[in-house]
Amino acid sequence: MGTVALAVTDGMLHFELAVAYEVFGSAPDAVTVPWYDVALCGTGAVRVGRFRLESDRGLDGLRDADTVIVPAWADVDVAPPADLVDAVRVAHEAGARVASLCTGAFVLAAAGLLDGLRATTHWAHTDVLAARHPEVEVDPDVLYVDNGSVLTSAGKAAALDLCLHLVRRDHGSSVANAVARRLVVPPHRAGGQAQFVASPVPARDDHPLAELLPWVMERLDQPLTVEDLARRARMSSRNLGRHFRAATGTTPLRWLLDQRIRRAQELLENTDSSVDAIARATGMGTATTLRRHFNRTVGVPPDAYRRTFRTRPRSGTEDAVLR
């Protein structure tokens, strides 16, 4: 799927760089689609965290890439190197998709790529980014922001979310899920989810949502409401909302809609079922409702998504299963 250039220079952090290399460096065994060609582009041997890395190409290699990834910049009090900033700007002008991980957003902002756009970075540095670049609309409460050809992520684990999001954009939900399974991470966290979740859902049986979430996933074809979820969890809707916000960073209704959309993506990719049948199978009720929510969430209509990410030839059997 083209070249992914990882922009490396002295003063970057190794975690986000390693995340990007792990996601784009090799396809999972079960994936047969053309994969990415990854290159480290920097100024010779560079220090990333405590490691020394030898670049594959110079920073001028960024301009030939289809996607440029800018990992985290270690010291936000110091301006990023001018040659890195210039190379990222030139790459974008040449048509590259540019994504920053964590504080790599400071590089994109310095290059002018975030002017007039919404962007994010690690929550601990959003105030600094906003003060230094007032022309950027800094959002401290999201995991990542997708502006099409320019994307930014929050810190650490959110870098993985953004990388998986890029794979999902390029190859569809099934392939992104396969990458997530290899990495043993959740397949999808929506970009609008809160950065800081005070109490993630623990892997223990006595958590208030431990039984509820699997129960919901088995019943996505049913017209569940927040009241249904609260009744199942034996708590008030208000109390359920507090638990959901603390555990997932979002509301019960938003979480439920995200699960329905994810299921619809999988069915569009892997079955021949009509949009009407998929709407019923995901609890959306009608094709009109599914199209409205799908287009708003994914950015394209269901039919266009299917044409782009279809992974199997038509067999004429799956539609009967859903009907």
Coordinates of C-alpha atoms in Angstrom, one line a residue:
M1 CA 0.0 0.0 0.0
G2 CA 2.8 2.4 -0.9
T3 CA 5.7 3.7 1.2
V4 CA 5.5 4.6 4.8
A5 CA 8.4 6.9 5.8
L6 CA 9.2 7.2 9.5
A7 CA 10.8 10.6 10.1
V8 CA 13.6 10.1 12.5
T9 CA 16.0 12.5 14.0
D10 CA 17.9 13.1 17.3
G11 CA 15.6 13.8 20.1
M12 CA 12.7 11.5 19.3
L13 CA 11.1 8.9 21.6
H14 CA 11.5 5.2 20.8
F15 CA 8.0 4.0 21.9
E16 CA 6.0 5.7 19.2
L17 CA 8.6 4.9 16.6
A18 CA 8.4 1.3 17.5
V19 CA 4.6 1.3 17.5
A20 CA 4.6 2.6 13.9
Y21 CA 7.2 0.2 12.7
E22 CA 5.4 -2.7 14.3
V23 CA 2.1 -1.8 12.7
F24 CA 3.4 -1.0 9.2
G25 CA 6.5 -3.1 9.1
S26 CA 4.9 -6.4 8.3
A27 CA 1.5 -7.8 7.5
P28 CA -0.1 -10.5 9.8
D29 CA 0.2 -14.0 8.4
A30 CA -3.5 -14.2 7.4
V31 CA -3.4 -10.9 5.5
T32 CA -2.8 -11.3 1.7
V33 CA -3.3 -7.7 0.5
P34 CA -0.2 -5.7 -0.7
W35 CA 1.5 -4.3 2.4
Y36 CA 3.5 -1.2 3.2
D37 CA 7.1 -0.6 2.3
V38 CA 8.6 1.0 5.4
A39 CA 11.7 3.3 5.4
L40 CA 13.5 5.1 8.2
C41 CA 14.3 8.6 6.9
G42 CA 16.7 10.7 8.9
T43 CA 20.1 12.3 9.1
G44 CA 22.3 9.3 9.2
A45 CA 22.7 7.6 12.5
V46 CA 20.3 9.2 15.0
R47 CA 19.6 8.8 18.7
V48 CA 16.1 7.8 19.5
G49 CA 15.6 7.5 23.3
R50 CA 18.6 5.5 24.4
F51 CA 19.1 3.8 21.0
R52 CA 21.2 4.6 18.0
L53 CA 19.5 3.9 14.7
E54 CA 20.9 4.0 11.2
S55 CA 18.5 5.6 8.7
D56 CA 17.6 3.9 5.4
R57 CA 17.4 7.3 3.6
G58 CA 17.9 11.0 4.3
L59 CA 15.1 13.3 5.2
D60 CA 14.7 14.1 1.5
G61 CA 13.2 10.6 1.2
L62 CA 10.1 11.9 2.9
R63 CA 9.0 13.6 -0.2
D64 CA 8.7 10.3 -2.1
A65 CA 6.6 8.6 0.5
D66 CA 2.8 8.0 0.4
T67 CA 2.5 8.3 4.2
V68 CA 4.9 10.1 6.5
I69 CA 4.8 9.3 10.2
V70 CA 6.4 11.8 12.7
P71 CA 7.0 10.0 16.0
A72 CA 7.0 11.8 19.4
W73 CA 9.4 14.8 19.9
A74 CA 11.1 14.4 23.3
D75 CA 11.6 18.0 24.4
V76 CA 8.7 20.2 23.6
D77 CA 10.5 23.2 25.1
V78 CA 13.0 23.1 22.2
A79 CA 11.9 23.8 18.7
P80 CA 12.1 20.8 16.4
P81 CA 15.0 20.8 13.9
A82 CA 14.4 23.1 10.9
D83 CA 15.5 20.4 8.4
L84 CA 12.9 18.0 9.8
V85 CA 10.2 20.6 9.7
D86 CA 11.1 21.6 6.1
A87 CA 11.2 18.0 5.0
V88 CA 7.8 17.2 6.5
R89 CA 6.3 20.3 4.8
V90 CA 7.8 19.4 1.4
A91 CA 6.5 15.9 1.7
H92 CA 3.0 17.1 2.4
E93 CA 3.2 19.6 -0.5
A94 CA 4.3 16.6 -2.7
G95 CA 1.1 14.8 -1.8
A96 CA 2.0 12.7 1.2
R97 CA -0.4 11.9 4.0
V98 CA 1.3 13.1 7.2
A99 CA 0.5 11.8 10.6
S100 CA 2.1 12.7 14.0
L101 CA 2.2 10.5 17.0
C102 CA 2.0 12.2 20.5
T103 CA 4.2 15.3 20.5
G104 CA 5.2 14.8 16.9
A105 CA 2.3 17.3 16.5
F106 CA 4.8 20.1 17.4
V107 CA 6.7 19.2 14.2
L108 CA 3.5 19.4 12.1
A109 CA 2.5 22.7 13.7
A110 CA 5.9 24.2 13.1
A111 CA 5.6 23.1 9.4
G112 CA 2.2 25.0 9.2
L113 CA 0.3 21.8 8.4
L114 CA -2.1 22.3 11.3
D115 CA -3.0 25.9 10.7
G116 CA -6.8 26.3 10.9
L117 CA -7.3 22.6 11.7
R118 CA -8.3 20.7 14.8
A119 CA -5.4 18.7 16.2
T120 CA -4.3 16.9 19.4
T121 CA -1.2 15.7 21.2
H122 CA -0.4 14.2 24.6
W123 CA -2.8 15.7 27.2
A124 CA 0.2 17.0 29.3
H125 CA 1.3 19.2 26.4
T126 CA -1.9 20.4 24.8
D127 CA -1.7 23.8 26.6
V128 CA 1.9 24.3 25.3
L129 CA 0.9 23.4 21.8
A130 CA -2.1 25.8 21.9
A131 CA 0.0 28.7 23.3
R132 CA 2.8 28.2 20.9
H133 CA 0.5 27.8 17.8
P134 CA -2.7 29.8 18.4
E135 CA -3.7 29.2 14.8
V136 CA -4.2 25.5 15.6
E137 CA -7.5 24.3 17.3
V138 CA -6.0 22.0 19.9
D139 CA -8.4 19.4 21.3
P140 CA -7.1 17.9 24.5
D141 CA -10.0 15.4 24.9
V142 CA -9.6 13.0 22.0
L143 CA -7.3 10.1 21.0
Y144 CA -6.7 11.2 17.5
V145 CA -7.9 13.6 14.8
D146 CA -8.2 12.7 11.2
N147 CA -8.2 15.7 8.8
G148 CA -7.8 13.6 5.7
S149 CA -4.2 14.2 4.6
V150 CA -3.1 15.4 8.1
L151 CA -3.6 13.4 11.2
T152 CA -2.5 13.8 14.8
S153 CA -2.7 11.5 17.8
A154 CA -2.5 11.8 21.6
G155 CA 0.2 10.1 23.6
K156 CA 1.5 6.5 23.9
A157 CA -1.3 4.0 23.4
A158 CA -3.2 6.5 21.2
A159 CA -0.3 6.3 18.7
L160 CA -1.3 2.7 18.2
D161 CA -4.9 3.7 17.8
L162 CA -4.0 6.1 15.0
C163 CA -1.8 3.6 13.3
L164 CA -4.6 1.1 13.3
H165 CA -7.0 3.7 12.1
L166 CA -4.7 4.3 9.1
V167 CA -4.6 0.6 8.3
R168 CA -8.4 0.6 8.6
R169 CA -8.6 3.5 6.1
D170 CA -6.3 1.8 3.7
H171 CA -7.4 -1.9 4.0
G172 CA -10.7 -2.0 5.9
S173 CA -11.8 -3.2 9.2
S174 CA -11.0 -6.9 8.8
V175 CA -7.4 -6.3 8.0
A176 CA -7.0 -3.7 10.8
N177 CA -8.6 -6.2 13.2
A178 CA -6.1 -8.9 12.1
V179 CA -3.2 -6.5 12.9
A180 CA -4.8 -5.7 16.3
R181 CA -5.1 -9.4 17.1
R182 CA -1.4 -9.9 16.3
L183 CA -0.6 -7.1 18.7
V184 CA -3.1 -8.3 21.3
V185 CA -4.9 -5.0 21.6
P186 CA -8.5 -3.8 21.1
P187 CA -9.3 -3.6 17.4
H188 CA -10.8 -0.1 17.5
R189 CA -11.0 2.9 19.8
A190 CA -12.8 5.8 18.2
G191 CA -10.8 8.9 17.7
G192 CA -13.3 11.0 19.7
Q193 CA -12.8 8.9 22.8
A194 CA -11.4 10.7 25.8
Q195 CA -7.6 10.6 26.3
F196 CA -7.6 10.1 30.0
V197 CA -9.9 7.3 31.3
A198 CA -9.8 7.3 35.1
S199 CA -10.7 3.7 35.6
P200 CA -10.3 1.3 32.5
V201 CA -12.5 -1.8 32.6
P202 CA -10.5 -4.3 34.7
A203 CA -10.3 -7.9 33.8
R204 CA -12.3 -9.1 36.8
D205 CA -15.7 -10.6 37.2
D206 CA -17.0 -8.2 39.8
H207 CA -16.7 -5.0 37.6
P208 CA -20.1 -3.5 37.0
L209 CA -19.7 -3.7 33.2
A210 CA -17.9 -7.1 33.1
E211 CA -21.0 -9.1 32.2
L212 CA -22.9 -6.3 30.4
L213 CA -20.5 -5.6 27.5
P214 CA -20.3 -9.2 26.3
W215 CA -24.1 -9.5 26.7
V216 CA -24.6 -6.4 24.5
M217 CA -22.2 -7.7 21.8
E218 CA -24.2 -10.9 21.4
R219 CA -27.4 -8.8 20.9
L220 CA -26.4 -6.0 18.5
D221 CA -29.2 -7.1 16.2
Q222 CA -31.7 -6.1 18.8
P223 CA -33.0 -2.5 19.3
L224 CA -31.3 -2.0 22.6
T225 CA -31.7 1.3 24.5
V226 CA -29.7 2.8 27.4
E227 CA -32.6 1.8 29.6
D228 CA -32.2 -1.8 28.5
L229 CA -28.5 -1.7 29.4
A230 CA -29.2 -0.1 32.7
R231 CA -31.9 -2.7 33.5
R232 CA -29.5 -5.5 32.6
A233 CA -26.8 -4.0 34.8
R234 CA -29.2 -3.5 37.6
M235 CA -28.5 0.2 38.0
S236 CA -30.0 3.5 37.0
S237 CA -29.3 5.0 33.6
R238 CA -27.5 7.8 35.3
N239 CA -25.3 5.4 37.3
L240 CA -24.7 3.4 34.1
G241 CA -23.5 6.5 32.3
R242 CA -21.0 7.3 35.1
H243 CA -19.6 3.7 34.8
F244 CA -19.4 3.9 31.0
R245 CA -17.6 7.3 31.1
A246 CA -15.1 6.1 33.6
A247 CA -14.4 2.8 31.8
T248 CA -14.6 3.7 28.1
G249 CA -14.4 7.5 28.0
T250 CA -17.7 7.7 26.2
T251 CA -21.5 7.4 26.8
P252 CA -23.4 4.1 26.6
L253 CA -25.3 5.3 23.5
R254 CA -22.1 6.3 21.7
W255 CA -20.4 3.1 22.6
L256 CA -23.4 1.0 21.4
L257 CA -23.5 2.9 18.1
D258 CA -19.7 2.4 17.6
Q259 CA -20.2 -1.4 18.1
R260 CA -23.0 -1.4 15.6
I261 CA -20.9 0.4 13.0
R262 CA -18.0 -1.9 13.5
R263 CA -20.2 -4.9 13.0
A264 CA -21.6 -3.4 9.9
Q265 CA -18.1 -2.8 8.5
E266 CA -17.3 -6.5 9.0
L267 CA -20.5 -7.6 7.3
L268 CA -19.9 -5.3 4.4
E269 CA -16.4 -6.6 3.9
N270 CA -17.1 -10.3 4.4
T271 CA -20.6 -11.1 3.3
D272 CA -22.9 -10.5 0.3
S273 CA -25.8 -9.3 2.5
S274 CA -27.8 -6.3 1.4
V275 CA -27.6 -3.1 3.2
D276 CA -31.1 -3.7 4.4
A277 CA -30.1 -7.1 5.9
I278 CA -27.0 -5.6 7.5
A279 CA -29.1 -2.8 9.0
R280 CA -31.3 -5.4 10.7
A281 CA -28.4 -7.6 11.8
T282 CA -26.7 -4.6 13.5
G283 CA -29.9 -3.3 15.2
M284 CA -30.1 -0.2 12.9
G285 CA -33.5 -1.2 11.7
T286 CA -33.5 0.3 8.2
A287 CA -31.0 0.9 5.5
T288 CA -31.7 4.6 5.7
T289 CA -30.7 4.7 9.4
L290 CA -27.6 2.6 8.8
R291 CA -26.5 4.8 5.8
R292 CA -27.0 8.0 7.9
H293 CA -24.9 6.8 10.9
F294 CA -22.4 4.9 8.8
N295 CA -21.7 7.9 6.5
R296 CA -21.4 10.2 9.5
T297 CA -19.0 7.9 11.4
V298 CA -16.9 6.3 8.6
G299 CA -17.0 9.1 6.1
V300 CA -18.4 7.1 3.2
P301 CA -21.7 5.3 2.4
P302 CA -21.9 1.6 3.1
D303 CA -21.9 0.7 -0.6
A304 CA -18.8 2.7 -1.3
Y305 CA -17.1 1.1 1.7
R306 CA -18.0 -2.4 0.4
R307 CA -16.6 -1.6 -3.0
T308 CA -13.3 -0.5 -1.5
F309 CA -12.8 -3.1 1.2
R310 CA -14.5 -6.2 -0.1
T311 CA -12.3 -9.2 0.8
R312 CA -14.2 -12.2 -0.6
P313 CA -16.0 -13.0 -3.9
R314 CA -19.7 -13.2 -3.9
S315 CA -21.0 -16.6 -2.9
G316 CA -24.7 -16.0 -2.5
T317 CA -24.9 -17.8 0.9
E318 CA -24.2 -15.2 3.6
D319 CA -27.2 -13.1 2.7
A320 CA -29.5 -16.0 3.4
V321 CA -27.9 -16.4 6.8
L322 CA -28.6 -12.7 7.8
R323 CA -32.1 -12.8 6.4

